Structure formats: C-alpha cells, structure tokens
C-alpha cells in the first residue's frame, strides 16, 4: 500500500485519491477487519485501526467503486459479519454492501421548490403507484413515466413512502433495514436520483419519508452490531432497556448516544445533499419523543426531542427552502413551534384535527347527524399561529388502511362509485384543497380509487379512464390553488372567514382572503345535504359580486351529477347572517361551489 495516501473523513466507504477509506463505529469490538470481492472475502487481511470514541478506520488501494464488502468484527471469540451501516447501496437487504459514490449527473439547477403556501402534495407508494404489470413491483422508472400525468393534474410536490432498503420487495417501506441504501427492487440509487432529477425538470418537488422511530425489525445488521448488548436487546444502536419497545419491534434507536444521533442526522442530510430532496417527512415522531407514543401519562424521551430539534435547526440554517414534516398526530403545536418557544422547529405537521373530523362528517350516513361545527373547527385550526404549519388531507396511506378504507368506500361500502360516495368524497377533496394549510392527496384519490391501500395491489389506472371528469375537477381546483389559474390568491393566504353556517340546511360558506391584498378572495359554498337549494342566501360583509369558477356538482365532471343550473353570486342589499348584504345562489345537493372575483 502507498503509505503517502491519507485517510478521508467521513463514515462508511469513502473514495478518494485512488483509495478507499473504511470507517465504522464499533466501540466494543476487539478487532475489526474489512473484506470483500477485492480480497477474496478475507476476514483478517485488512485490519482497521482504533480511533477515538470507538471508531475504527483503514485506507486501502485494493478496493474500488462497485466492489462488494462487509466488516468482520471480533468480539468475545466470535467473528461477526456486518454490513456497513452507512452503505449507500446493498445487493439486497440480506446481502452485501457496495462501495460507491453518489456523484450523479444533475441538470436540475434551475429548479426551485414552490413556496410552502403554494404546495399541493401527492403522496405515493413506489411499489404500487404505476406497476408495469399487476404482479411486478413498481419502480422509480414507473413513477417517472407518470410525471407528466402528475404535472398536468397540477401537482407540484410528490411525497414518497420510504424507499430505504427493506426486507423483501413488497412493503410499505416502514421497516428500513439499511437506512442509507435505496431499495433495489425499486431501482437502487441511480434510478432514485434520476426520478428526483426528472421531477425537478418538470417543476415537481420531492419529499422523502424517513423512519427514525425504529428500524427493521428484520434484516437489520445494526442489531447487536459489535457483539455487545444488555438484556438481550439490540446493542449500541438501540436502547437496551424498556425504551427499546415500539409497536413495530424492539428496535427504537438510542437517541441518548451522540453517535446514534449523528447517524440519524447524517441520514437526514444525505437525502437533501446527495439526492436533492426538497423535504423530509418523519414517520411517527411521537414515538421519538414519547416512550409509548404520547398516550396518557407517557414518559417523554427528551433526547429524542434533542435529535429532532438539532436536525431541524441544521436544515433550516443550511437549507431554508427544505420542508421538514412531522407525522406526530397529537395535535401539539410544540412540534412546529420555534426553538425559542421550546419547539421542535418542524416546518409543518400532519393534522389530526383536520382529517378525523372531516372524514367523520362526510362519512356519516345521515344528513341530520352531520355536525358542521366540526368542519368549521377543522378549517380554522392552526399550529404555531401559522396556517401552513399543518398538512391537511382526507386520505393518506394510514387513513386508507389499518382497518380503514378509501373515503368513497367508507361512505358506501361495496359501491364507492355511487353518486352519494363520489359527491361526498369530493366535499372532502374540496375542503382539503381550499382549507388553510398545505393540502395533500393520496395516490388515486383524484379518480375515486376504492377499497383500501395494500402494498400487494397496484393502483387501478382503469378507474382514471373511467373517472376522467372527476380527475379534471380535482385538477381545476388544484390549479386555482397553486396559481396556475388566476383568481385564487386567497387560497394561498393565512386567512379564512366563516360567512355562513346553517345546521338545519347543512350549508357552509367561507371566504379565503389575503389581508394584504384583497383583490383575489375566494368564496367556497358547501352543501352537506342531499337536497338542492335555489336562490339560497349567504351573508356578505360588503357588496362584492363573485363569479362562479368551479361547480363540483356539474355534469361537465360526471354525467350523473346535478342538472341544477348554478350562476354567479347575485348580491342584494338584504340582511343575512347579521351581515348587511346577501349573496343569492343555487346549490346542488352535496354540492361544492367555488367563486372568485373577476
């Protein structure tokens, strides 16, 4: 070996100057070797030297990019073959690490993520979103094939369920075995980088779902990594007491160890720096900050808070355009509060205070039972005094599985394409896309996908053809929301005013407006009853005529929808809702009307 070459900084296998530096954390190891395809898998030829704090390293000219390798760790008479915790690629979840850089050829320099108030997120699962055949797992290339479709729909941000290497080829992805490697069944690192690059070229941001509340639990080489453990638990990367327990396995990372927090921090930064991702959605953060996920008198894990706070602060300082999202689902503003207010500094969080009441109201089988105050409360709720500190939705991978189904399926089980199911599901979509917050749709929601989400079942694109009119409706609303269509600036603001709430007629009307620019308010009128209304009066604060922009109940979107003619708002000087002016309008049953000002 050329003794003049020097070790590179960094963890894992780092290439530089014609050599590879291997570095690994194994504080209880007695000896550490690295072997692979470059030395006939010798378990004792290339020895790593001990560094400070339990790190080991070596530099060798024998290895090069593309070679397979493992660490061989000696502990109490055993030799443990371990994959590199920092491996950017593995042959498979139970295979070998691969030496590689992530120096992709990017041509997305002109891309800039839309402002958070302009985002419309589309959550998708790579394995089912667009399968080339029903029995073949979907790939990153298959997602690329649908980017034009998503762009035409108006989507400007996709959020991928986790793609870190997991056991097998069929999974939601919430069982990461190798957090730094990309799932080979989806196409591996190069295909993922290509997807991000192609999405950016089409103006679509990419948010990555990451899992830091647990690992695995299967095919996890991090388990008892250097041989040491206590209480037959997971060793250096995991808690070795009761705190290890999660609903998904005995594998909660030990956030109290600085090296483990560094590992997770390095992973978060990898998605942004190596793969150009525009955001991170962190899974089940309540299980990072509470032992039992925040139920009852649960014990807080303060070191978990430190982990999340440190990651968010660093990302905000280095990459202020990157959006970090917490799936916390505890209705807690602390998650998105600023550091100076003892917050965790997430940019936004999934909002349980929207999805649950809205679904409850639109899925109720009886009109009389619909409590519109719950909808009003859902519309007006905010975290951290910022409307965009929440993600609003009626469908997500969790909300359409685990004993729950797609909204139209829940409305009318077995007949999700009925008029009732379609119209009320659209009420939920209209609420999502017009509420203060960052709206999110789940794959296929735009064409009334039914039943429930399974990682074994492909998204049914035949329904897209069948319900192209409804897809057009969703697209029309999205484009008004994002600014592709003029007149919708009020939808991108912080402000909402409830103008009309009638518990007898089940009519709700609200205005979205920008307090600093009142030229583009948007008026939304929703009918939560199966009754048409003609010449219905809604109180207005001033004489401001509104023009009909979108009638979600029109036959132009579905031939089975209403024939009731709907016109622009007619304003008369008449007191309604304790307001001096009244807007007159026809409202179809289960209708949703969106008005703008010309």
XYZ file of C-alpha atoms in Angstrom:
598
model
C 0.000 0.000 0.000
C 1.231 3.510 -0.790
C 1.998 4.964 2.649
C 1.729 8.564 1.390
C -2.022 8.457 0.912
C -4.106 9.761 3.774
C -7.444 8.673 5.127
C -10.542 10.518 4.045
C -13.008 11.932 6.516
C -16.488 10.522 6.756
C -18.174 7.255 7.626
C -18.587 4.054 5.664
C -16.603 3.553 2.464
C -15.189 6.881 1.268
C -13.393 7.025 -2.086
C -10.539 9.443 -2.694
C -7.126 9.586 -4.403
C -7.429 6.122 -5.859
C -8.078 4.510 -2.486
C -10.950 3.727 -0.175
C -11.146 4.741 3.473
C -13.339 2.433 5.545
C -14.600 3.790 8.850
C -17.059 2.202 11.271
C -18.254 2.708 14.832
C -17.807 -0.452 16.926
C -16.825 0.577 20.479
C -16.878 -2.946 21.963
C -15.019 -4.678 19.134
C -11.669 -6.284 19.904
C -10.582 -6.231 16.273
C -12.226 -5.058 13.052
C -11.393 -6.144 9.504
C -12.897 -5.350 6.129
C -13.162 -7.869 3.354
C -14.949 -8.219 0.080
C -14.793 -9.015 -3.581
C -11.459 -7.128 -3.734
C -9.602 -9.586 -1.451
C -11.487 -12.861 -1.871
C -13.606 -12.022 1.193
C -10.722 -12.449 3.597
C -11.892 -11.939 7.169
C -8.487 -10.975 8.588
C -6.333 -9.469 5.822
C -7.214 -5.755 6.029
C -7.243 -4.638 9.639
C -8.836 -1.391 10.826
C -7.070 0.784 13.370
C -8.778 2.016 16.516
C -9.569 5.741 16.626
C -11.172 7.848 19.329
C -14.598 7.035 20.809
C -14.848 3.526 19.433
C -14.357 4.350 15.761
C -12.159 2.182 13.549
C -10.656 3.014 10.134
C -8.277 1.919 7.410
C -7.317 3.109 3.947
C -6.590 0.653 1.157
C -5.865 0.803 -2.539
C -7.166 -2.735 -3.054
C -10.819 -1.702 -3.061
C -12.600 0.440 -5.631
C -16.068 1.618 -6.568
C -18.505 -1.172 -7.282
C -16.787 -3.735 -5.063
C -18.853 -5.599 -2.512
C -17.725 -5.675 1.127
C -18.525 -6.318 4.774
C -16.944 -5.589 8.109
C -15.744 -8.539 10.170
C -15.903 -7.714 13.864
C -14.222 -9.860 16.506
C -15.977 -9.910 19.866
C -15.537 -12.475 22.647
C -14.304 -15.211 20.339
C -16.860 -14.639 17.614
C -16.400 -13.111 14.168
C -19.486 -11.104 13.190
C -20.054 -10.312 9.510
C -21.779 -6.935 9.318
C -22.913 -4.683 6.512
C -21.750 -1.095 6.618
C -24.348 0.999 8.492
C -23.525 3.845 6.069
C -23.629 1.753 2.874
C -25.205 3.794 0.082
C -26.121 0.581 -1.721
C -26.518 -3.094 -0.847
C -27.024 -6.057 -3.145
C -30.239 -6.809 -1.245
C -31.498 -6.413 2.311
C -29.734 -9.627 3.354
C -26.760 -9.257 1.009
C -23.539 -7.268 0.853
C -22.588 -3.601 0.968
C -21.395 -1.984 -2.263
C -18.671 0.657 -2.462
C -19.958 3.665 -4.331
C -20.127 7.414 -4.511
C -23.354 9.285 -5.081
C -21.937 11.718 -7.613
C -24.842 11.817 -10.034
C -25.095 13.965 -13.129
C -27.709 16.547 -12.243
C -29.331 19.065 -14.529
C -31.936 20.396 -12.093
C -30.058 23.587 -11.234
C -32.955 25.791 -12.336
C -35.450 24.080 -10.039
C -36.745 25.940 -7.047
C -39.252 24.370 -4.703
C -42.550 26.263 -4.690
C -43.275 28.343 -1.621
C -44.919 26.246 1.061
C -48.195 28.134 0.688
C -48.287 27.090 -2.993
C -47.616 23.384 -2.452
C -50.038 20.604 -3.275
C -48.540 17.300 -2.154
C -49.291 13.947 -3.794
C -48.368 11.000 -1.582
C -47.428 7.860 -3.476
C -46.031 4.382 -2.893
C -43.440 3.455 -5.492
C -44.241 -0.267 -5.354
C -47.930 0.150 -6.281
C -48.315 3.564 -7.900
C -47.707 2.528 -11.508
C -46.851 -1.145 -11.896
C -45.868 -2.188 -15.415
C -47.708 -5.480 -14.751
C -50.018 -6.300 -11.845
C -47.579 -8.812 -10.356
C -44.428 -6.716 -10.776
C -43.314 -4.267 -8.099
C -43.382 -0.685 -9.323
C -40.076 1.106 -9.810
C -38.686 4.632 -9.883
C -38.793 4.429 -13.685
C -42.501 3.650 -13.471
C -43.009 6.790 -11.385
C -41.024 8.817 -13.940
C -43.442 7.555 -16.602
C -46.308 9.261 -14.728
C -44.627 12.606 -14.009
C -46.308 14.251 -17.000
C -49.644 12.994 -15.700
C -48.955 14.487 -12.273
C -47.816 17.766 -13.779
C -50.980 18.000 -15.867
C -53.021 17.256 -12.750
C -51.364 20.327 -11.247
C -49.266 18.538 -8.630
C -46.069 20.391 -7.728
C -44.773 18.085 -4.989
C -44.651 14.308 -4.561
C -44.089 12.599 -1.223
C -42.733 9.065 -1.437
C -43.370 6.378 1.134
C -39.965 5.192 2.412
C -37.527 3.821 -0.164
C -34.637 2.848 2.122
C -33.695 -0.820 1.600
C -36.173 -3.081 3.386
C -36.629 -6.831 3.755
C -38.076 -8.401 0.606
C -39.592 -6.499 -2.296
C -43.151 -5.925 -1.056
C -43.547 -3.420 1.764
C -44.946 -0.033 2.686
C -41.301 0.825 3.446
C -41.678 1.470 7.171
C -39.317 -1.400 8.019
C -35.939 0.050 6.979
C -33.113 -2.477 7.172
C -30.399 -0.278 5.651
C -31.289 3.403 6.155
C -28.645 4.805 3.760
C -29.251 2.334 0.907
C -32.006 2.623 -1.715
C -34.389 -0.284 -2.278
C -33.008 -2.395 -5.116
C -36.413 -3.681 -6.179
C -37.360 -0.075 -6.919
C -34.201 0.502 -8.979
C -31.497 1.442 -6.474
C -29.616 4.738 -6.008
C -29.144 5.724 -9.652
C -32.795 5.254 -10.544
C -33.903 7.214 -7.497
C -31.578 10.105 -8.348
C -32.964 10.046 -11.886
C -36.516 10.282 -10.529
C -35.658 13.346 -8.433
C -33.836 14.933 -11.356
C -36.703 14.316 -13.784
C -39.299 15.519 -11.271
C -37.364 18.753 -10.781
C -37.124 19.291 -14.526
C -40.928 19.170 -14.625
C -41.300 21.576 -11.698
C -42.209 18.914 -9.145
C -40.569 18.859 -5.707
C -39.769 15.586 -3.919
C -40.320 14.912 -0.217
C -38.865 11.729 1.259
C -40.493 9.762 4.066
C -37.886 8.681 6.644
C -38.225 6.364 9.633
C -36.247 7.196 12.772
C -38.605 5.819 15.439
C -37.493 2.205 14.855
C -35.532 0.093 12.376
C -36.449 -3.184 10.702
C -37.087 -5.309 12.619
C -35.845 -7.905 10.083
C -32.561 -7.984 8.094
C -31.083 -5.346 10.417
C -27.316 -5.726 10.701
C -27.332 -2.848 13.191
C -28.747 -5.318 15.731
C -26.010 -6.151 18.291
C -23.671 -4.647 15.725
C -20.341 -5.049 17.540
C -21.443 -8.012 19.651
C -22.301 -6.119 22.826
C -25.797 -5.838 24.234
C -27.640 -5.806 27.532
C -30.868 -7.602 28.451
C -30.662 -9.452 25.136
C -31.528 -6.161 23.418
C -30.153 -4.517 20.298
C -26.710 -3.287 21.281
C -25.025 0.024 20.501
C -27.574 1.438 18.039
C -30.621 0.727 20.220
C -31.915 1.251 23.711
C -31.087 -1.771 25.839
C -33.882 -1.319 28.353
C -37.670 -0.903 28.200
C -37.282 2.141 25.934
C -36.401 -0.130 23.022
C -40.024 -1.248 22.721
C -42.163 0.130 19.866
C -45.316 -1.173 18.156
C -43.127 -2.222 15.219
C -40.368 -4.067 17.049
C -37.824 -3.866 19.843
C -35.678 -1.513 17.785
C -36.036 2.089 18.925
C -32.673 3.827 18.314
C -30.789 5.010 21.392
C -31.154 8.769 20.962
C -29.102 9.238 24.117
C -25.941 8.184 22.302
C -24.285 11.013 20.441
C -23.065 8.566 17.765
C -26.613 7.355 17.093
C -27.939 10.902 16.843
C -25.089 11.646 14.430
C -26.034 8.588 12.374
C -29.622 9.739 12.021
C -28.558 13.328 11.346
C -26.197 12.123 8.609
C -29.042 10.137 7.084
C -31.377 13.136 7.052
C -28.744 15.276 5.357
C -27.995 12.554 2.790
C -31.451 12.833 1.249
C -31.013 16.569 0.828
C -27.351 16.821 -0.138
C -26.814 13.620 -2.133
C -30.283 13.167 -3.643
C -31.509 16.790 -3.852
C -34.727 16.022 -1.952
C -36.790 19.093 -1.084
C -38.226 17.856 2.172
C -38.379 15.099 4.751
C -41.499 13.651 6.314
C -40.511 11.960 9.574
C -42.635 8.971 10.473
C -44.387 8.607 13.846
C -42.399 11.318 15.616
C -44.488 10.856 18.752
C -42.585 7.588 19.221
C -39.315 9.504 19.072
C -40.412 11.894 21.800
C -42.518 9.579 23.984
C -41.880 6.020 25.133
C -45.441 4.957 24.333
C -46.156 7.408 21.557
C -47.736 10.062 23.773
C -50.616 8.066 25.200
C -51.884 9.041 28.634
C -49.217 9.757 31.230
C -46.440 8.728 28.890
C -42.776 9.256 29.719
C -41.072 11.769 27.469
C -37.787 10.937 25.747
C -36.012 14.280 25.918
C -33.028 13.026 23.938
C -35.420 12.214 21.108
C -36.528 15.836 21.182
C -32.882 16.872 21.032
C -32.368 14.687 17.948
C -35.301 16.208 16.057
C -34.579 19.753 17.169
C -30.932 19.521 16.107
C -31.797 18.104 12.686
C -34.458 20.740 12.048
C -32.238 23.619 13.182
C -29.370 22.497 10.950
C -31.628 22.046 7.948
C -33.270 25.444 8.476
C -29.874 27.131 8.702
C -28.307 25.376 5.711
C -31.346 24.743 3.504
C -34.170 27.127 4.451
C -36.228 26.043 1.425
C -36.348 22.407 2.645
C -39.616 21.437 4.356
C -39.496 19.053 7.309
C -42.830 17.465 8.197
C -43.696 15.547 11.356
C -46.242 12.769 11.418
C -46.942 13.331 15.095
C -50.747 13.233 15.200
C -51.004 14.542 18.738
C -52.374 17.997 17.879
C -49.362 19.575 19.584
C -48.077 22.972 18.474
C -44.743 22.257 20.152
C -43.840 20.125 17.134
C -43.839 23.146 14.829
C -43.067 25.852 17.393
C -39.772 27.715 17.116
C -36.774 26.694 19.217
C -37.024 29.858 21.312
C -40.519 28.719 22.328
C -39.273 25.246 23.328
C -40.461 23.868 19.990
C -39.032 21.179 17.727
C -38.949 23.506 14.689
C -40.613 21.292 12.097
C -41.875 23.251 9.109
C -45.251 21.515 9.209
C -47.075 18.504 10.658
C -49.830 16.145 9.577
C -53.038 17.429 11.147
C -55.276 15.016 13.037
C -57.558 17.963 13.785
C -58.499 18.119 10.118
C -58.613 14.568 8.781
C -60.581 12.921 11.580
C -63.488 15.381 11.970
C -63.815 15.965 8.226
C -63.955 12.247 7.496
C -66.426 11.740 10.325
C -68.787 14.358 8.913
C -68.696 13.291 5.262
C -68.870 9.563 6.067
C -71.946 9.941 8.317
C -74.813 8.068 6.686
C -77.449 10.535 7.908
C -77.601 14.173 6.877
C -79.255 15.133 10.164
C -76.276 13.812 12.097
C -73.651 15.908 10.350
C -72.134 18.375 12.779
C -70.830 21.220 10.614
C -69.237 22.875 13.624
C -66.633 20.104 13.462
C -65.864 21.151 9.881
C -65.607 24.797 10.908
C -63.242 23.897 13.743
C -61.144 21.834 11.310
C -60.943 24.737 8.870
C -59.959 27.306 11.483
C -57.418 25.235 13.397
C -53.728 26.082 13.103
C -50.428 25.238 14.762
C -47.820 27.734 15.886
C -50.013 30.606 14.621
C -49.237 29.603 11.037
C -51.796 28.075 8.687
C -49.069 26.297 6.738
C -47.678 24.546 9.801
C -50.151 21.781 9.066
C -50.724 19.261 6.277
C -54.444 18.805 5.560
C -55.854 15.686 3.922
C -58.682 13.166 3.987
C -56.650 10.261 2.620
C -53.119 9.064 3.390
C -51.521 5.624 3.406
C -52.509 5.246 7.077
C -56.035 6.630 6.714
C -56.943 4.200 3.907
C -55.585 1.015 5.530
C -55.203 -0.488 9.004
C -58.922 -1.222 9.208
C -59.944 1.912 7.305
C -60.695 2.319 3.605
C -60.782 4.998 0.941
C -63.292 7.756 1.686
C -65.858 6.786 -1.000
C -65.603 3.169 0.146
C -66.262 4.216 3.745
C -69.243 6.306 2.601
C -70.833 3.447 0.683
C -69.057 0.112 1.243
C -69.031 -2.003 -1.892
C -70.362 0.842 -4.033
C -67.676 3.521 -3.907
C -68.685 4.783 -7.347
C -72.234 5.632 -6.313
C -73.392 9.234 -6.626
C -73.524 9.648 -2.843
C -69.994 8.299 -2.403
C -68.484 10.374 -5.191
C -70.152 13.644 -4.198
C -69.334 13.407 -0.509
C -65.781 12.270 -1.206
C -65.446 15.380 -3.369
C -66.658 17.512 -0.464
C -63.624 16.208 1.395
C -61.289 16.963 -1.504
C -62.683 20.490 -1.903
C -62.251 21.105 1.820
C -58.670 19.828 1.603
C -57.753 21.983 -1.383
C -59.414 25.167 -0.095
C -58.570 24.988 3.624
C -55.746 26.985 5.209
C -52.770 24.614 5.278
C -50.682 22.544 2.879
C -53.059 20.157 1.071
C -52.174 16.543 0.366
C -53.814 13.879 -1.786
C -53.091 10.146 -1.753
C -52.430 8.258 -4.985
C -55.598 7.611 -6.960
C -57.760 9.829 -4.771
C -58.278 12.088 -7.770
C -60.102 9.335 -9.659
C -62.098 7.758 -6.809
C -59.854 4.779 -6.118
C -61.805 2.480 -3.810
C -61.326 -0.297 -1.239
C -58.175 0.122 0.871
C -54.443 0.501 0.308
C -52.367 -2.675 0.065
C -48.710 -2.940 -0.912
C -49.588 -6.068 -2.901
C -52.206 -4.377 -5.100
C -51.433 -1.979 -7.938
C -53.258 1.317 -8.243
C -56.185 0.801 -10.633
C -55.479 3.085 -13.582
C -58.629 1.855 -15.343
C -60.528 4.000 -12.858
C -58.543 7.003 -14.070
C -60.010 6.476 -17.524
C -63.481 5.886 -16.115
C -63.458 8.965 -13.867
C -61.501 11.345 -16.025
C -64.143 14.025 -15.440
C -63.641 13.909 -11.682
C -59.901 13.947 -12.237
C -60.430 17.099 -14.339
C -62.417 18.636 -11.469
C -59.638 17.915 -8.983
C -57.121 19.338 -11.440
C -59.169 22.527 -11.865
C -59.224 23.086 -8.099
C -55.509 22.312 -7.713
C -54.566 24.797 -10.433
C -56.655 27.513 -8.792
C -54.951 26.637 -5.508
C -51.398 26.770 -6.889
C -51.842 29.877 -9.051
C -51.744 28.143 -12.428
C -55.255 29.522 -12.832
C -55.836 33.185 -11.996
C -58.058 34.345 -9.167
C -57.107 32.005 -6.335
C -54.573 34.008 -4.350
C -56.847 33.944 -1.317
C -56.344 30.159 -1.149
C -52.619 30.707 -0.620
C -53.104 33.014 2.352
C -53.308 32.623 6.103
C -56.860 33.885 6.389
C -60.322 32.375 6.482
C -63.696 33.840 7.445
C -66.748 31.688 8.060
C -69.586 33.580 6.398
C -72.477 31.170 6.762
C -73.163 28.109 8.927
C -76.669 26.644 8.940
C -77.147 23.458 10.919
C -80.656 22.933 9.528
C -79.889 23.237 5.821
C -76.327 21.858 6.271
C -74.907 24.710 4.199
C -71.450 26.077 4.979
C -69.797 29.053 3.277
C -66.392 30.566 3.936
C -64.080 33.078 2.357
C -60.341 32.728 1.902
C -58.538 36.035 1.503
C -55.185 37.759 1.786
C -55.358 40.594 4.295
C -52.547 42.419 2.485
C -54.078 42.016 -0.981
C -57.855 41.824 -1.040
C -58.132 41.666 -4.831
C -58.449 37.861 -5.077
C -60.724 36.482 -2.351
C -62.223 33.033 -2.917
C -65.709 32.084 -1.739
C -66.479 28.415 -1.093
C -70.043 27.166 -0.610
C -70.612 23.557 0.509
C -73.861 21.609 0.823
C -73.687 18.669 3.230
C -77.249 17.557 2.496
C -78.942 15.573 -0.247
C -81.200 18.500 -1.145
C -80.964 21.129 -3.859
C -81.407 24.774 -2.870
C -82.404 27.590 -5.190
C -81.862 31.287 -4.614
C -80.177 30.495 -1.300
C -78.990 33.474 0.741
C -75.483 33.807 2.205
C -74.477 36.807 4.283
C -71.761 39.078 2.892
C -69.994 41.960 4.586
C -69.968 44.125 1.500
C -71.387 44.394 -1.974
C -68.827 42.221 -3.731
C -70.148 40.112 -6.629
C -68.429 36.720 -7.053
C -68.133 34.804 -10.321
C -68.636 31.052 -10.457
C -65.259 29.426 -11.010
C -65.914 25.745 -10.259
C -69.150 23.820 -9.749
C -68.037 20.418 -8.427
C -71.541 19.033 -8.848
C -71.796 19.869 -12.540
C -72.451 17.305 -15.259
C -69.336 18.504 -17.038
C -67.376 16.488 -14.442
C -69.698 13.481 -14.130
C -72.785 12.672 -16.178
C -74.631 11.538 -13.043
C -74.197 14.891 -11.301
C -76.768 17.681 -10.936
C -78.706 19.436 -13.660
C -79.450 22.356 -11.358
C -78.126 25.498 -13.068
C -75.642 27.479 -10.999
C -74.766 31.085 -11.782
C -72.575 33.829 -10.433
C -73.402 35.212 -6.985
C -76.145 37.831 -7.140
C -75.753 40.402 -4.350
C -78.736 42.200 -2.863
C -78.913 44.731 -0.027
C -80.587 42.443 2.452
C -79.592 41.351 5.943
C -78.486 37.711 6.286
C -76.249 36.119 8.941
C -76.167 39.534 10.685
C -74.464 40.961 7.611
C -75.812 43.849 5.508
C -75.567 42.118 2.117
C -76.845 38.808 0.825
C -75.428 36.669 -1.945
C -78.044 34.611 -3.779
C -77.023 31.266 -5.287
C -78.352 27.876 -6.406
C -76.646 24.983 -4.580
C -76.868 21.348 -5.794
C -77.242 18.502 -3.320
C -73.871 17.557 -1.791
C -72.575 20.356 -3.947
C -69.329 22.298 -3.715
C -69.095 25.696 -5.375
C -66.007 27.867 -5.705
C -66.348 31.543 -6.625
C -63.674 34.097 -7.467
C -63.685 37.791 -8.399
C -63.040 38.851 -11.967
